[in-house]
Amino acid sequence: MLAYIVRRALIALAALLAISFLSYTLVNFTPADPAEVALRVNDIIPTPEAIEEMRTELGLDDPFLVRYVKWLGNAARLDFGNSFTNRSRSVSGELARAFPYTATLAGMALVFVIGLSLPLGVACAVWKDGLFDRGVRLAVFAGTSMPNYWLAYLLIWLFALKFNVLPSSGTSTLAHYILPAMALSTLYIATYVRLIRNSMLENMKENHVLYARARGLSEKRVILGHVLKNSLQSSMTAIGVGIVRLLSGTVVIENIFAIPGLGRLCVASIFNRDYPTIQAYILVMGAFFVLASFLVDALQCALDPRRKAGTANA
């Protein structure tokens, strides 16, 4: 088990280095000169002298690899430099200010995802091909076919304008997050209902489940103690990575509902060509993905006896 964890940790570290290199490379090889962009977004006329001074301030005169190593070393200390749009503010501070809004939105969406997809997936498997199962599958099909921005406008029209029971924008109370969380979570609920249902049906065919029924265990104990436990293990990877997707998938929703989170900060940075913030956003989201994948693998390793013994292919 220890060897498996160490191997996964090394793979995660290599993936994180690759993400950091790509994010730094892509932004640095854009056609626009970062020094000129930094001057223009601060309404400074980009004269040759001003550009040269800004290039020196940003360290752009150094070779590419030297700049990358310096940037990576600073990023390891969560120092991403200052924002182009506001030179007095650090990128880390901007990310820290925006993160609680995104975390609140993603957290509420996750509650909707787990709270609805788990019981619906189990119920669909138990009552396979029944009226309830067919109704949920129809709703799942609609959920996966519906763009979240279209659903967001539909929810605003229905709950904020027509019935006036929920706010359409703002972040003052948790009620302000309900509509954006519903719009953000619908696709994931539809996906995980189908995933859990299929996994449950596969596990119901296993020999140990047939043996449990043959021993006279109640259907409730068979479903909860044998089928659901194994189904959750096989679905754990998708759900674990899905948590990070909720964090990174808020770009459109935050802009529609005027939530000043990471997604809105990223869009504003792209429009303003705020390269340090874009690089930091890509690296932070990449780090979340890598960390989530590593933790899910480690948890599966702890729960799966084959991996504990080092016999599973990994």
PDB file of C-alpha atoms in Angstrom, residues 27-211:
ATOM      1  CA  VAL A  27       0.442  32.856 -21.320  1.00  0.00           C
ATOM      2  CA  ASN A  28       4.031  33.902 -22.050  1.00  0.00           C
ATOM      3  CA  PHE A  29       3.782  33.013 -25.727  1.00  0.00           C
ATOM      4  CA  THR A  30       0.703  35.112 -26.447  1.00  0.00           C
ATOM      5  CA  PRO A  31       1.220  37.695 -29.216  1.00  0.00           C
ATOM      6  CA  ALA A  32       0.888  40.686 -26.879  1.00  0.00           C
ATOM      7  CA  ASP A  33       3.908  41.894 -24.893  1.00  0.00           C
ATOM      8  CA  PRO A  34       3.069  41.452 -21.175  1.00  0.00           C
ATOM      9  CA  ALA A  35       4.923  44.661 -20.350  1.00  0.00           C
ATOM     10  CA  GLU A  36       2.850  46.646 -22.845  1.00  0.00           C
ATOM     11  CA  VAL A  37      -0.351  44.993 -21.599  1.00  0.00           C
ATOM     12  CA  ALA A  38       0.511  45.863 -17.988  1.00  0.00           C
ATOM     13  CA  LEU A  39       0.951  49.501 -19.003  1.00  0.00           C
ATOM     14  CA  ARG A  40      -2.221  49.723 -21.090  1.00  0.00           C
ATOM     15  CA  VAL A  41      -4.535  48.215 -18.444  1.00  0.00           C
ATOM     16  CA  ASN A  42      -3.257  50.876 -16.028  1.00  0.00           C
ATOM     17  CA  ASP A  43      -3.902  53.649 -18.585  1.00  0.00           C
ATOM     18  CA  ILE A  44      -0.171  54.358 -19.026  1.00  0.00           C
ATOM     19  CA  ILE A  45       1.045  55.277 -22.500  1.00  0.00           C
ATOM     20  CA  PRO A  46       3.403  52.442 -23.581  1.00  0.00           C
ATOM     21  CA  THR A  47       6.429  54.472 -24.655  1.00  0.00           C
ATOM     22  CA  PRO A  48       9.645  52.521 -25.380  1.00  0.00           C
ATOM     23  CA  GLU A  49      11.124  53.783 -22.098  1.00  0.00           C
ATOM     24  CA  ALA A  50       8.033  52.779 -20.091  1.00  0.00           C
ATOM     25  CA  ILE A  51       7.945  49.350 -21.743  1.00  0.00           C
ATOM     26  CA  GLU A  52      11.615  48.778 -20.980  1.00  0.00           C
ATOM     27  CA  GLU A  53      11.129  49.824 -17.366  1.00  0.00           C
ATOM     28  CA  MET A  54       8.101  47.536 -16.994  1.00  0.00           C
ATOM     29  CA  ARG A  55       9.975  44.621 -18.579  1.00  0.00           C
ATOM     30  CA  THR A  56      12.708  45.067 -15.983  1.00  0.00           C
ATOM     31  CA  GLU A  57      10.144  45.276 -13.169  1.00  0.00           C
ATOM     32  CA  LEU A  58       8.417  42.086 -14.355  1.00  0.00           C
ATOM     33  CA  GLY A  59      11.727  40.272 -14.910  1.00  0.00           C
ATOM     34  CA  LEU A  60      10.993  39.707 -18.598  1.00  0.00           C
ATOM     35  CA  ASP A  61      14.617  40.330 -19.620  1.00  0.00           C
ATOM     36  CA  ASP A  62      15.700  36.978 -18.165  1.00  0.00           C
ATOM     37  CA  PRO A  63      15.709  33.794 -20.318  1.00  0.00           C
ATOM     38  CA  PHE A  64      12.419  31.878 -20.409  1.00  0.00           C
ATOM     39  CA  LEU A  65      13.492  28.940 -18.226  1.00  0.00           C
ATOM     40  CA  VAL A  66      14.995  31.282 -15.617  1.00  0.00           C
ATOM     41  CA  ARG A  67      11.718  33.200 -15.471  1.00  0.00           C
ATOM     42  CA  TYR A  68       9.744  29.939 -15.198  1.00  0.00           C
ATOM     43  CA  VAL A  69      11.881  28.589 -12.352  1.00  0.00           C
ATOM     44  CA  LYS A  70      11.577  31.891 -10.477  1.00  0.00           C
ATOM     45  CA  TRP A  71       7.819  31.987 -11.021  1.00  0.00           C
ATOM     46  CA  LEU A  72       7.448  28.349  -9.918  1.00  0.00           C
ATOM     47  CA  GLY A  73       9.520  28.955  -6.791  1.00  0.00           C
ATOM     48  CA  ASN A  74       7.379  31.939  -5.866  1.00  0.00           C
ATOM     49  CA  ALA A  75       4.177  30.020  -6.708  1.00  0.00           C
ATOM     50  CA  ALA A  76       5.246  27.264  -4.306  1.00  0.00           C
ATOM     51  CA  ARG A  77       5.093  29.976  -1.603  1.00  0.00           C
ATOM     52  CA  LEU A  78       1.705  31.156  -2.985  1.00  0.00           C
ATOM     53  CA  ASP A  79       3.333  34.323  -4.290  1.00  0.00           C
ATOM     54  CA  PHE A  80       2.005  34.920  -7.820  1.00  0.00           C
ATOM     55  CA  GLY A  81       3.096  38.547  -8.049  1.00  0.00           C
ATOM     56  CA  ASN A  82       0.820  41.537  -8.415  1.00  0.00           C
ATOM     57  CA  SER A  83      -2.236  41.864 -10.604  1.00  0.00           C
ATOM     58  CA  PHE A  84      -1.828  43.793 -13.857  1.00  0.00           C
ATOM     59  CA  THR A  85      -5.145  45.570 -13.387  1.00  0.00           C
ATOM     60  CA  ASN A  86      -4.260  46.792  -9.918  1.00  0.00           C
ATOM     61  CA  ARG A  87      -0.524  46.838  -9.257  1.00  0.00           C
ATOM     62  CA  SER A  88      -1.074  47.461  -5.545  1.00  0.00           C
ATOM     63  CA  ARG A  89      -2.955  44.161  -5.100  1.00  0.00           C
ATOM     64  CA  SER A  90      -1.332  40.734  -5.006  1.00  0.00           C
ATOM     65  CA  VAL A  91      -2.790  37.910  -7.090  1.00  0.00           C
ATOM     66  CA  SER A  92      -2.831  35.694  -3.985  1.00  0.00           C
ATOM     67  CA  GLY A  93      -4.947  38.293  -2.206  1.00  0.00           C
ATOM     68  CA  GLU A  94      -7.369  38.486  -5.134  1.00  0.00           C
ATOM     69  CA  LEU A  95      -7.710  34.682  -5.191  1.00  0.00           C
ATOM     70  CA  ALA A  96      -8.165  34.543  -1.414  1.00  0.00           C
ATOM     71  CA  ARG A  97     -10.874  37.217  -1.607  1.00  0.00           C
ATOM     72  CA  ALA A  98     -12.777  35.373  -4.352  1.00  0.00           C
ATOM     73  CA  PHE A  99     -12.349  31.809  -3.074  1.00  0.00           C
ATOM     74  CA  PRO A 100     -14.946  31.876  -0.229  1.00  0.00           C
ATOM     75  CA  TYR A 101     -17.713  32.841  -2.671  1.00  0.00           C
ATOM     76  CA  THR A 102     -16.810  30.013  -5.054  1.00  0.00           C
ATOM     77  CA  ALA A 103     -16.370  27.538  -2.193  1.00  0.00           C
ATOM     78  CA  THR A 104     -19.799  28.430  -0.795  1.00  0.00           C
ATOM     79  CA  LEU A 105     -21.430  28.014  -4.203  1.00  0.00           C
ATOM     80  CA  ALA A 106     -19.618  24.737  -4.923  1.00  0.00           C
ATOM     81  CA  GLY A 107     -20.338  23.458  -1.394  1.00  0.00           C
ATOM     82  CA  MET A 108     -24.070  24.069  -1.725  1.00  0.00           C
ATOM     83  CA  ALA A 109     -24.053  22.507  -5.186  1.00  0.00           C
ATOM     84  CA  LEU A 110     -22.261  19.465  -3.732  1.00  0.00           C
ATOM     85  CA  VAL A 111     -24.976  19.121  -1.076  1.00  0.00           C
ATOM     86  CA  PHE A 112     -27.571  19.073  -3.862  1.00  0.00           C
ATOM     87  CA  VAL A 113     -25.524  16.556  -5.871  1.00  0.00           C
ATOM     88  CA  ILE A 114     -25.007  14.057  -3.045  1.00  0.00           C
ATOM     89  CA  GLY A 115     -28.378  14.654  -1.417  1.00  0.00           C
ATOM     90  CA  LEU A 116     -30.295  13.953  -4.640  1.00  0.00           C
ATOM     91  CA  SER A 117     -28.147  11.690  -6.821  1.00  0.00           C
ATOM     92  CA  LEU A 118     -27.477   9.068  -4.137  1.00  0.00           C
ATOM     93  CA  PRO A 119     -31.098   8.301  -3.098  1.00  0.00           C
ATOM     94  CA  LEU A 120     -32.375   8.682  -6.663  1.00  0.00           C
ATOM     95  CA  GLY A 121     -29.687   6.373  -8.056  1.00  0.00           C
ATOM     96  CA  VAL A 122     -30.377   3.718  -5.400  1.00  0.00           C
ATOM     97  CA  ALA A 123     -34.150   3.974  -5.836  1.00  0.00           C
ATOM     98  CA  CYS A 124     -33.863   3.659  -9.622  1.00  0.00           C
ATOM     99  CA  ALA A 125     -31.767   0.509  -9.252  1.00  0.00           C
ATOM    100  CA  VAL A 126     -34.122  -1.032  -6.694  1.00  0.00           C
ATOM    101  CA  TRP A 127     -37.206  -0.272  -8.815  1.00  0.00           C
ATOM    102  CA  LYS A 128     -35.528  -0.910 -12.145  1.00  0.00           C
ATOM    103  CA  ASP A 129     -37.726  -0.243 -15.200  1.00  0.00           C
ATOM    104  CA  GLY A 130     -40.618   0.832 -12.980  1.00  0.00           C
ATOM    105  CA  LEU A 131     -42.560   4.072 -13.341  1.00  0.00           C
ATOM    106  CA  PHE A 132     -40.273   5.892 -10.885  1.00  0.00           C
ATOM    107  CA  ASP A 133     -37.136   4.673 -12.673  1.00  0.00           C
ATOM    108  CA  ARG A 134     -38.451   5.739 -16.071  1.00  0.00           C
ATOM    109  CA  GLY A 135     -39.479   9.156 -14.773  1.00  0.00           C
ATOM    110  CA  VAL A 136     -36.075   9.797 -13.200  1.00  0.00           C
ATOM    111  CA  ARG A 137     -34.261   8.584 -16.323  1.00  0.00           C
ATOM    112  CA  LEU A 138     -36.320  11.018 -18.394  1.00  0.00           C
ATOM    113  CA  ALA A 139     -35.399  13.828 -15.999  1.00  0.00           C
ATOM    114  CA  VAL A 140     -31.742  12.728 -16.137  1.00  0.00           C
ATOM    115  CA  PHE A 141     -31.814  12.871 -19.927  1.00  0.00           C
ATOM    116  CA  ALA A 142     -33.261  16.384 -19.770  1.00  0.00           C
ATOM    117  CA  GLY A 143     -30.661  17.401 -17.169  1.00  0.00           C
ATOM    118  CA  THR A 144     -27.713  16.245 -19.254  1.00  0.00           C
ATOM    119  CA  SER A 145     -29.122  17.906 -22.389  1.00  0.00           C
ATOM    120  CA  MET A 146     -29.735  21.310 -20.802  1.00  0.00           C
ATOM    121  CA  PRO A 147     -26.895  23.910 -20.808  1.00  0.00           C
ATOM    122  CA  ASN A 148     -26.427  25.316 -17.315  1.00  0.00           C
ATOM    123  CA  TYR A 149     -26.581  28.934 -18.502  1.00  0.00           C
ATOM    124  CA  TRP A 150     -29.994  28.297 -20.082  1.00  0.00           C
ATOM    125  CA  LEU A 151     -31.172  26.560 -16.900  1.00  0.00           C
ATOM    126  CA  ALA A 152     -29.855  29.504 -14.852  1.00  0.00           C
ATOM    127  CA  TYR A 153     -31.983  32.008 -16.788  1.00  0.00           C
ATOM    128  CA  LEU A 154     -34.982  29.666 -16.527  1.00  0.00           C
ATOM    129  CA  LEU A 155     -34.587  29.432 -12.732  1.00  0.00           C
ATOM    130  CA  ILE A 156     -34.262  33.216 -12.435  1.00  0.00           C
ATOM    131  CA  TRP A 157     -37.443  33.716 -14.448  1.00  0.00           C
ATOM    132  CA  LEU A 158     -39.371  31.082 -12.466  1.00  0.00           C
ATOM    133  CA  PHE A 159     -38.248  31.610  -8.836  1.00  0.00           C
ATOM    134  CA  ALA A 160     -37.081  35.236  -8.824  1.00  0.00           C
ATOM    135  CA  LEU A 161     -39.377  36.976 -11.314  1.00  0.00           C
ATOM    136  CA  LYS A 162     -42.583  34.938 -11.495  1.00  0.00           C
ATOM    137  CA  PHE A 163     -42.918  33.655  -7.890  1.00  0.00           C
ATOM    138  CA  ASN A 164     -40.433  36.045  -6.227  1.00  0.00           C
ATOM    139  CA  VAL A 165     -39.341  33.499  -3.606  1.00  0.00           C
ATOM    140  CA  LEU A 166     -35.556  33.547  -4.148  1.00  0.00           C
ATOM    141  CA  PRO A 167     -33.061  36.329  -4.991  1.00  0.00           C
ATOM    142  CA  SER A 168     -31.629  36.388  -8.487  1.00  0.00           C
ATOM    143  CA  SER A 169     -28.205  37.850  -7.633  1.00  0.00           C
ATOM    144  CA  GLY A 170     -25.941  38.816  -4.740  1.00  0.00           C
ATOM    145  CA  THR A 171     -24.182  36.945  -1.955  1.00  0.00           C
ATOM    146  CA  SER A 172     -25.634  38.403   1.273  1.00  0.00           C
ATOM    147  CA  THR A 173     -27.286  35.211   2.543  1.00  0.00           C
ATOM    148  CA  LEU A 174     -27.250  31.496   1.758  1.00  0.00           C
ATOM    149  CA  ALA A 175     -30.571  31.992  -0.040  1.00  0.00           C
ATOM    150  CA  HIS A 176     -28.664  33.948  -2.684  1.00  0.00           C
ATOM    151  CA  TYR A 177     -26.698  30.795  -3.524  1.00  0.00           C
ATOM    152  CA  ILE A 178     -29.685  28.447  -3.974  1.00  0.00           C
ATOM    153  CA  LEU A 179     -30.514  29.280  -7.593  1.00  0.00           C
ATOM    154  CA  PRO A 180     -26.880  29.293  -8.813  1.00  0.00           C
ATOM    155  CA  ALA A 181     -26.230  26.034  -6.929  1.00  0.00           C
ATOM    156  CA  MET A 182     -29.276  24.456  -8.580  1.00  0.00           C
ATOM    157  CA  ALA A 183     -28.091  25.577 -12.015  1.00  0.00           C
ATOM    158  CA  LEU A 184     -24.545  24.378 -11.321  1.00  0.00           C
ATOM    159  CA  SER A 185     -25.468  20.989  -9.857  1.00  0.00           C
ATOM    160  CA  THR A 186     -28.136  19.792 -12.312  1.00  0.00           C
ATOM    161  CA  LEU A 187     -25.708  18.288 -14.820  1.00  0.00           C
ATOM    162  CA  TYR A 188     -23.750  16.525 -12.054  1.00  0.00           C
ATOM    163  CA  ILE A 189     -26.927  15.191 -10.417  1.00  0.00           C
ATOM    164  CA  ALA A 190     -28.042  13.744 -13.745  1.00  0.00           C
ATOM    165  CA  THR A 191     -24.618  12.199 -14.335  1.00  0.00           C
ATOM    166  CA  TYR A 192     -24.250  10.655 -10.877  1.00  0.00           C
ATOM    167  CA  VAL A 193     -27.811   9.304 -10.755  1.00  0.00           C
ATOM    168  CA  ARG A 194     -27.035   7.338 -13.890  1.00  0.00           C
ATOM    169  CA  LEU A 195     -23.596   6.324 -12.591  1.00  0.00           C
ATOM    170  CA  ILE A 196     -24.873   5.088  -9.218  1.00  0.00           C
ATOM    171  CA  ARG A 197     -27.866   3.314 -10.800  1.00  0.00           C
ATOM    172  CA  ASN A 198     -25.668   1.431 -13.287  1.00  0.00           C
ATOM    173  CA  SER A 199     -23.098   0.582 -10.627  1.00  0.00           C
ATOM    174  CA  MET A 200     -25.831  -0.715  -8.308  1.00  0.00           C
ATOM    175  CA  LEU A 201     -27.288  -2.898 -11.059  1.00  0.00           C
ATOM    176  CA  GLU A 202     -23.852  -4.340 -11.843  1.00  0.00           C
ATOM    177  CA  ASN A 203     -23.172  -5.133  -8.202  1.00  0.00           C
ATOM    178  CA  MET A 204     -26.588  -6.757  -7.774  1.00  0.00           C
ATOM    179  CA  LYS A 205     -25.392  -9.482 -10.157  1.00  0.00           C
ATOM    180  CA  GLU A 206     -22.310 -10.320  -8.086  1.00  0.00           C
ATOM    181  CA  ASN A 207     -22.069 -13.723  -6.413  1.00  0.00           C
ATOM    182  CA  HIS A 208     -21.641 -12.316  -2.910  1.00  0.00           C
ATOM    183  CA  VAL A 209     -24.988 -10.528  -3.260  1.00  0.00           C
ATOM    184  CA  LEU A 210     -26.705 -13.733  -4.376  1.00  0.00           C
ATOM    185  CA  TYR A 211     -25.066 -15.509  -1.433  1.00  0.00           C
TER     186      TYR A 211
END
